[in-house]
XYZ file of C-alpha atoms in Angstrom:
461
model
C 111.938 101.409 112.463
C 109.445 100.243 115.078
C 107.885 103.691 114.981
C 107.664 103.574 111.196
C 105.977 100.196 111.222
C 103.634 100.548 114.169
C 103.149 104.252 114.732
C 100.937 106.909 113.317
C 97.423 105.501 113.558
C 94.904 108.283 114.080
C 92.246 106.065 115.600
C 91.560 104.135 112.416
C 89.097 101.347 113.175
C 89.114 102.642 116.763
C 92.527 101.149 117.494
C 95.741 103.000 118.408
C 99.063 101.329 117.570
C 101.906 101.975 119.975
C 105.074 103.466 118.531
C 107.646 103.132 121.283
C 107.668 99.386 121.979
C 110.176 96.781 120.868
C 108.749 93.646 119.201
C 109.338 91.543 122.328
C 107.408 94.046 124.421
C 104.572 94.663 121.993
C 103.444 91.264 120.690
C 101.813 89.792 123.794
C 98.179 88.950 123.011
C 95.417 89.088 120.426
C 94.597 92.692 121.262
C 98.089 93.622 120.095
C 97.347 91.994 116.745
C 94.169 94.046 116.448
C 96.088 97.203 117.308
C 98.754 96.455 114.713
C 96.101 95.632 112.117
C 94.551 99.031 112.772
C 97.946 100.470 111.901
C 97.931 98.589 108.595
C 94.558 100.080 107.672
C 95.772 103.477 108.805
C 98.626 103.041 106.339
C 96.169 102.430 103.501
C 94.335 105.560 104.541
C 97.595 107.518 104.373
C 98.318 106.212 100.880
C 95.156 107.622 99.354
C 94.258 110.794 101.243
C 96.285 113.184 99.074
C 96.875 110.945 96.074
C 93.671 109.101 95.147
C 92.782 111.811 92.620
C 96.359 112.239 91.394
C 96.771 108.587 90.495
C 93.365 107.699 89.120
C 91.786 110.824 87.633
C 94.142 113.805 87.390
C 95.953 112.703 84.206
C 92.736 111.795 82.396
C 89.868 113.311 80.472
C 87.893 113.361 83.723
C 89.595 116.454 85.091
C 91.358 119.654 84.188
C 93.449 121.682 86.619
C 92.257 125.032 87.924
C 94.497 128.028 88.538
C 94.920 126.704 92.072
C 96.100 123.239 91.042
C 99.291 121.723 89.690
C 99.488 122.363 85.941
C 101.964 119.500 85.585
C 98.997 117.127 85.632
C 96.985 119.060 83.060
C 99.963 119.361 80.715
C 101.598 115.943 81.181
C 104.653 117.577 82.659
C 105.258 115.451 85.742
C 108.667 115.647 87.382
C 110.562 114.077 90.278
C 109.186 116.717 92.635
C 105.519 116.618 91.583
C 103.026 115.844 94.337
C 101.703 112.332 93.899
C 105.006 110.784 92.786
C 106.201 109.606 96.211
C 105.667 105.910 96.949
C 106.912 105.919 100.554
C 103.481 105.609 102.211
C 102.861 102.376 100.334
C 106.055 100.959 101.815
C 105.088 102.130 105.301
C 101.890 100.123 104.882
C 103.726 97.111 103.442
C 106.205 97.066 106.331
C 103.377 97.258 108.854
C 101.691 94.279 107.198
C 104.982 92.369 107.059
C 105.623 93.014 110.735
C 102.209 91.732 111.766
C 102.612 88.625 109.632
C 106.029 87.937 111.176
C 105.085 88.304 114.830
C 101.382 87.461 115.115
C 101.816 83.680 114.622
C 104.044 83.591 117.713
C 101.343 84.857 120.052
C 99.742 82.119 122.127
C 96.037 81.397 122.533
C 94.882 83.062 119.337
C 92.239 80.880 117.643
C 93.580 79.566 114.346
C 90.594 80.874 112.379
C 91.054 84.364 113.824
C 94.770 84.325 113.069
C 94.032 83.311 109.489
C 91.646 86.252 109.183
C 94.280 88.710 110.425
C 96.968 87.216 108.200
C 94.671 87.117 105.189
C 93.868 90.799 105.528
C 97.567 91.652 105.684
C 98.397 89.497 102.661
C 95.628 91.161 100.683
C 96.559 94.698 101.688
C 100.229 94.091 100.936
C 99.307 92.742 97.507
C 96.987 95.698 96.968
C 99.822 98.121 97.731
C 102.151 96.376 95.290
C 99.369 96.435 92.673
C 99.195 100.211 92.883
C 102.974 100.580 92.922
C 103.457 98.359 89.864
C 100.791 100.169 87.858
C 102.033 103.653 88.733
C 105.831 103.261 88.706
C 106.545 99.886 87.105
C 109.487 97.918 88.512
C 109.834 98.472 92.254
C 111.726 97.333 95.359
C 110.138 94.409 97.163
C 109.913 93.798 100.910
C 108.301 90.568 102.093
C 109.568 90.573 105.656
C 109.721 92.891 108.638
C 112.664 95.259 108.812
C 113.895 94.485 112.284
C 117.664 94.901 112.387
C 119.778 98.019 112.082
C 122.470 95.771 110.615
C 120.201 94.910 107.695
C 120.595 96.994 104.549
C 117.584 99.272 103.991
C 118.273 99.332 100.247
C 116.634 97.111 97.657
C 116.969 97.197 93.885
C 113.839 97.211 91.757
C 112.073 93.937 90.960
C 110.394 93.529 87.572
C 106.680 94.196 87.231
C 106.051 90.670 85.990
C 107.798 89.171 89.011
C 105.792 91.389 91.355
C 102.554 90.147 89.810
C 103.441 86.465 89.515
C 105.474 86.202 92.711
C 103.545 88.429 95.098
C 100.257 89.987 94.028
C 98.488 86.987 92.520
C 99.666 84.220 94.897
C 99.198 86.397 97.981
C 95.649 87.307 96.992
C 94.791 83.702 96.192
C 96.189 82.592 99.545
C 94.302 85.367 101.340
C 91.036 84.273 99.752
C 91.536 80.714 100.983
C 92.544 81.800 104.486
C 89.723 84.226 105.156
C 86.352 83.258 106.584
C 82.936 84.474 105.487
C 82.805 87.471 107.809
C 81.790 90.565 105.840
C 80.204 92.522 108.660
C 82.286 95.652 108.078
C 82.616 97.335 104.694
C 85.760 99.002 106.036
C 87.644 95.701 106.402
C 89.085 93.545 103.644
C 87.131 90.307 103.279
C 86.828 87.484 100.750
C 84.663 89.674 98.537
C 87.284 92.409 98.419
C 89.976 89.863 97.574
C 87.887 88.424 94.729
C 87.335 91.969 93.447
C 91.073 92.659 93.620
C 91.861 89.515 91.663
C 89.274 90.402 89.035
C 90.943 93.772 88.516
C 94.443 92.268 88.629
C 93.623 89.749 85.912
C 91.993 92.447 83.776
C 95.219 94.439 84.080
C 97.101 91.334 82.953
C 94.645 90.814 80.064
C 93.898 87.356 81.458
C 90.181 87.515 80.755
C 89.477 83.896 81.638
C 90.747 84.328 85.179
C 89.012 87.697 85.458
C 85.748 85.912 84.707
C 86.601 83.161 87.195
C 87.191 85.607 90.034
C 84.207 87.777 89.236
C 82.208 84.518 89.341
C 83.655 83.792 92.782
C 82.589 87.238 93.925
C 79.060 86.707 92.632
C 78.907 83.232 94.185
C 79.383 84.732 97.648
C 75.878 86.181 97.229
C 76.790 89.154 99.407
C 76.398 92.032 96.976
C 73.848 93.596 94.648
C 73.537 96.926 92.890
C 72.095 99.682 95.027
C 68.877 101.199 93.758
C 68.859 104.405 91.759
C 67.470 106.254 94.781
C 70.294 104.928 96.974
C 73.168 105.608 94.551
C 74.402 108.534 96.635
C 74.676 106.306 99.704
C 77.553 104.471 98.024
C 79.706 107.473 98.973
C 77.997 108.791 102.091
C 76.685 105.680 103.860
C 78.455 102.596 102.454
C 77.636 100.490 105.502
C 73.986 100.547 104.511
C 74.165 99.649 100.839
C 74.390 96.172 99.283
C 76.872 97.316 96.624
C 79.975 98.464 98.473
C 82.623 95.768 98.784
C 85.459 97.651 100.491
C 85.422 101.305 101.477
C 88.046 103.422 103.194
C 86.849 105.526 106.099
C 88.014 109.086 106.789
C 86.491 110.833 109.806
C 87.678 114.427 110.187
C 87.018 114.341 113.937
C 89.589 111.563 114.291
C 91.832 111.886 111.254
C 91.800 115.625 110.570
C 90.947 117.237 107.267
C 91.116 115.044 104.172
C 93.278 116.533 101.439
C 90.982 115.176 98.729
C 88.278 117.631 99.808
C 90.537 120.529 98.892
C 91.137 118.950 95.504
C 87.521 118.378 94.507
C 85.752 121.181 96.353
C 85.138 122.654 99.783
C 83.400 125.797 100.938
C 86.509 127.468 102.325
C 88.930 126.829 99.478
C 89.128 126.814 95.708
C 89.161 123.377 94.130
C 92.393 122.342 92.473
C 90.637 120.308 89.781
C 87.569 120.869 87.626
C 85.452 118.616 85.419
C 86.918 118.319 81.906
C 84.917 119.819 79.025
C 83.646 116.654 77.341
C 82.486 115.008 80.548
C 80.921 118.241 81.788
C 79.043 118.620 78.504
C 77.751 115.059 78.868
C 76.459 115.774 82.365
C 74.736 118.953 81.143
C 73.215 117.279 78.064
C 71.998 114.185 79.947
C 69.946 115.422 82.910
C 68.235 112.046 83.354
C 71.569 110.496 84.325
C 71.613 110.891 88.101
C 75.392 110.558 88.237
C 75.924 114.127 87.021
C 73.867 116.047 89.594
C 74.865 113.544 92.292
C 78.560 114.224 91.603
C 78.849 117.857 90.497
C 77.027 121.087 91.339
C 75.064 121.399 88.098
C 73.108 124.500 89.128
C 75.969 126.773 88.080
C 78.998 126.402 85.842
C 81.029 125.553 88.890
C 83.175 122.699 87.738
C 85.662 122.818 90.580
C 82.916 121.987 93.078
C 82.424 118.230 92.939
C 80.291 116.775 95.713
C 80.315 113.072 94.892
C 81.596 112.249 98.377
C 79.283 114.661 100.196
C 75.633 114.360 101.150
C 73.259 116.491 99.100
C 72.523 119.701 101.007
C 71.109 122.733 99.207
C 71.023 126.414 100.103
C 67.957 128.592 99.508
C 69.007 129.134 95.875
C 69.345 125.426 95.183
C 73.144 125.324 95.197
C 75.061 122.498 96.849
C 76.431 123.324 100.299
C 80.002 122.083 100.694
C 81.752 121.328 103.989
C 85.002 122.970 104.975
C 87.935 120.829 103.904
C 88.846 120.491 107.590
C 85.368 119.090 108.318
C 84.829 116.674 105.440
C 84.229 112.968 105.972
C 85.419 111.040 102.911
C 84.389 107.406 102.424
C 86.455 106.152 99.499
C 84.811 103.229 97.651
C 87.883 101.154 96.849
C 85.676 98.401 95.376
C 81.969 98.219 94.641
C 79.877 95.867 92.570
C 79.231 98.206 89.609
C 82.988 98.386 89.030
C 83.320 94.604 88.944
C 80.228 94.098 86.757
C 81.677 96.446 84.158
C 85.060 94.711 84.310
C 83.241 91.423 83.808
C 81.378 92.953 80.855
C 84.736 93.850 79.314
C 86.031 90.336 79.849
C 82.908 88.789 78.310
C 83.226 91.081 75.315
C 86.889 90.121 74.929
C 85.958 86.433 74.953
C 83.174 86.771 72.382
C 80.064 86.989 74.563
C 78.612 90.258 73.294
C 75.104 89.638 74.627
C 76.390 88.815 78.106
C 78.570 91.913 78.091
C 75.684 94.118 76.981
C 73.413 92.720 79.686
C 75.899 93.648 82.418
C 76.524 97.046 80.882
C 72.797 97.726 80.935
C 72.489 96.800 84.601
C 74.669 99.777 85.447
C 73.443 102.032 82.636
C 69.728 101.703 83.378
C 70.256 101.976 87.139
C 71.447 105.543 86.430
C 68.047 106.395 84.940
C 68.848 105.872 81.259
C 67.096 103.705 78.644
C 68.758 100.366 77.856
C 71.401 100.204 75.183
C 70.699 97.969 72.183
C 72.871 95.516 70.307
C 72.570 97.765 67.252
C 74.271 100.582 69.180
C 77.559 98.694 68.885
C 78.839 97.650 65.483
C 81.552 95.346 66.795
C 83.516 94.292 69.852
C 85.707 97.396 69.729
C 82.736 99.747 69.817
C 81.202 97.788 72.688
C 84.478 97.998 74.589
C 84.448 101.760 74.099
C 80.869 101.849 75.354
C 81.807 99.909 78.482
C 84.793 102.177 79.115
C 82.610 105.252 78.711
C 80.156 103.804 81.223
C 83.028 103.203 83.618
C 84.199 106.791 83.156
C 80.791 108.162 84.127
C 79.902 105.634 86.831
C 83.337 105.609 88.483
C 84.171 109.304 88.129
C 86.574 110.342 90.929
C 86.957 106.723 92.077
C 90.532 106.198 90.904
C 89.724 104.098 87.832
C 89.882 106.162 84.633
C 93.679 106.424 84.292
C 94.214 102.724 84.801
C 91.394 101.883 82.380
C 93.122 103.940 79.690
C 96.513 102.386 80.418
C 95.425 98.745 80.502
C 93.373 99.090 77.282
C 96.121 100.949 75.433
C 94.002 104.070 74.943
C 96.116 106.710 76.683
C 97.496 108.278 73.500
C 94.279 108.178 71.465
C 92.237 109.579 74.349
C 94.596 112.030 75.995
C 96.728 113.496 73.209
C 93.797 115.438 71.673
C 92.960 116.785 75.142
C 96.560 117.719 75.873
C 97.092 119.341 72.478
C 94.021 121.470 73.044
C 95.449 122.655 76.336
C 99.082 123.012 75.267
C 99.522 122.884 71.460
C 103.290 122.493 71.724
C 103.206 120.188 74.749
C 104.715 116.696 74.894
C 101.520 114.639 74.827
C 102.162 110.918 75.190
C 104.246 110.547 72.048
C 106.846 108.888 74.255
C 104.958 105.918 75.748
C 107.388 105.833 78.672
C 105.563 108.896 79.999
C 102.664 106.631 80.947
C 104.596 105.632 84.073
C 104.926 108.223 86.813
C 108.363 109.535 87.772
C 109.857 108.363 91.057
C 109.996 111.178 93.571
C 113.412 112.669 94.261
C 113.104 111.845 97.956
C 112.713 108.151 97.092
C 115.720 108.283 94.780
C 117.877 110.088 97.333
C 117.002 107.596 100.061
C 117.987 104.537 98.001
C 121.198 104.602 95.919
C 120.116 101.437 94.073
C 117.224 103.235 92.360
C 117.287 104.837 88.936
C 114.665 107.237 87.647
C 112.023 106.062 85.201
C 113.105 107.369 81.792
C 112.592 109.858 80.214
C 112.166 111.745 83.490
C 115.210 113.372 85.053
C 116.299 112.807 88.623
């Protein structure tokens, strides 16, 4: 288990966890804490490399599946063996965080403020992992301590979603915010801003709009972030260190970490993309050339929808077509949180609490930054139409950023949005007539490794 908890870091944050040491041998000084923390971040990296698109975009009206992709996503036919249904990497990350939090306080001569910063990051990342697990699979096993004894049972039954939120995610994030200092020197580390962003999203998921507004206020009060300019929008994905908008980004360097699987999903020059832009969104990009987010995300010079370059720098060949890197040579800088995301969540919360003008003002900050004229109050007949406008803005602004699926789920719009798309693809397909299909199935490997687990119905084991 020591290897599971501490091993496997491919140089993330320039630290290399050791995999062959017992706890008594490993936890000697502050450098060991830094090494273990690098392993925690490496775990987060492992969670999202192959699955960021699967969880946030693949089941939505953002993407269709090409002949090279998994049709189970395009047809709502997920099963217990579908890629993207395995939660084990989240638990690897959770156990690494738990181990650090158990042993780090016992190391002597670590300044209290520094220890709080390490512990706060681990609390936040653990909560973040459980947030993803709860939204994707629902009830889930909970580990809040290091697994350090072979005599201890490795099996846990599932804990309810509500208990995970009220007992872990929310209190851990609140505690992390209080523990952490004001250091925000690295966009690749969790800081107070990232925690406030997490809590904003968590409370939106819980439909607790008052607390969502409170935590988005706390984020704004830090005075650390502002929207990047229109000219710098692309830097959000290629150079997040040098923009004022990115709150927390995940770094993938192919020289250190190898090829990123996401590049094979969205487009690379040596492979066919597994996903393509869905018809309605593609038609919007084509019909709205003034919106920079289309040409900055997709190769618009040809009908080449499986070549999406949102995460790549703009490089053109002599014919004006985007040049894509090989998937083995692609650096991917995932924006896990950025200010535009939180402003639009805040706009939703304001709209839900009756402040239409405040919501519209925030919506327009993002909308006009893209190069579009401001939206008017008359464009929205009521709160429902404004909510739809905000969600559409989120779809365009946050395309390929792991948000669309969860937006549809938390607003109850999966069936109304996706069933027409699915019926067009597969007239006799299942759609989402059974609302239990909104949850993902649990992978067969997870079920086989824990006899206390039962599959999410109506999926089979």
